[in-house]
């Protein structure tokens, strides 16, 4: 047995912790090249660019299996 809490949490304390639970909406940004909506600070999954000209991923569609 590992470390365990010394005493039971009250319903108030439990509720205070759970008051911060929420779903976070990801910040979606349209790509400057292909204008598909993708997450900011990520490589665009549809055209594979990041910050304008950088091509990091190669576009492949149903060629490898
Ligand atoms: Zn794109």
Short mmCIF file of C-alpha atoms and ligand atoms in Angstrom, two decimals:
data_model
loop_
_atom_site.label_atom_id
_atom_site.label_comp_id
_atom_site.label_asym_id
_atom_site.label_seq_id
_atom_site.Cartn_x
_atom_site.Cartn_y
_atom_site.Cartn_z
CA UNK A 1 0.00 0.00 0.00
CA UNK A 2 1.23 3.41 -0.89
CA UNK A 3 0.53 6.73 0.74
CA UNK A 4 -3.10 7.29 1.50
CA UNK A 5 -5.03 10.37 2.61
CA UNK A 6 -5.29 10.66 6.36
CA UNK A 7 -8.96 11.53 6.49
CA UNK A 8 -11.99 11.65 4.31
CA UNK A 9 -12.57 14.73 2.18
CA UNK A 10 -15.74 16.61 3.01
CA UNK A 11 -18.35 17.05 0.31
CA UNK A 12 -17.51 20.76 0.27
CA UNK A 13 -13.83 20.13 -0.43
CA UNK A 14 -14.67 17.56 -3.07
CA UNK A 15 -17.06 20.04 -4.70
CA UNK A 16 -14.46 22.81 -4.59
CA UNK A 17 -12.05 20.63 -6.50
CA UNK A 18 -14.64 19.56 -9.03
CA UNK A 19 -15.75 23.14 -9.60
CA UNK A 20 -12.75 23.53 -11.89
CA UNK A 21 -13.71 20.62 -14.14
CA UNK A 22 -14.68 21.75 -17.56
CA UNK A 23 -14.15 20.92 -21.19
CA UNK A 24 -11.65 23.12 -22.98
CA UNK A 25 -12.44 24.18 -26.52
CA UNK A 26 -9.27 23.90 -28.66
CA UNK A 27 -8.25 27.15 -30.32
CA UNK A 28 -8.87 26.55 -33.98
CA UNK A 29 -7.29 28.77 -36.60
CA UNK A 30 -7.78 28.73 -40.38
CA UNK A 31 -4.64 27.75 -42.28
CA UNK A 32 -3.13 30.61 -44.32
CA UNK A 33 -2.40 28.32 -47.26
CA UNK A 34 -5.29 25.88 -47.59
CA UNK A 35 -7.72 27.67 -45.26
CA UNK A 36 -8.69 24.47 -43.54
CA UNK A 37 -9.36 24.89 -39.84
CA UNK A 38 -6.67 23.36 -37.66
CA UNK A 39 -5.33 23.83 -34.14
CA UNK A 40 -3.02 26.76 -33.61
CA UNK A 41 0.69 26.04 -32.98
CA UNK A 42 0.29 22.76 -34.87
CA UNK A 43 1.27 21.67 -38.34
CA UNK A 44 -1.72 21.87 -40.65
CA UNK A 45 -2.87 18.27 -41.23
CA UNK A 46 -4.30 18.93 -44.66
CA UNK A 47 -1.41 20.75 -46.38
CA UNK A 48 1.48 20.06 -43.96
CA UNK A 49 2.73 23.60 -43.48
CA UNK A 50 3.72 25.48 -40.40
CA UNK A 51 4.29 29.21 -40.15
CA UNK A 52 3.87 29.92 -43.85
CA UNK A 53 6.43 28.29 -46.09
CA UNK A 54 7.78 25.44 -43.97
CA UNK A 55 6.70 22.09 -45.32
CA UNK A 56 7.11 19.54 -42.59
CA UNK A 57 4.77 16.76 -43.57
CA UNK A 58 4.24 15.39 -47.02
CA UNK A 59 0.69 15.17 -48.22
CA UNK A 60 -0.29 11.53 -48.68
CA UNK A 61 -3.77 10.32 -49.38
CA UNK A 62 -4.66 6.64 -49.65
CA UNK A 63 -1.41 5.62 -51.31
CA UNK A 64 0.20 3.56 -48.54
CA UNK A 65 -1.40 0.60 -46.94
ZN1 LIG B 1 -3.13 24.00 -44.51
#
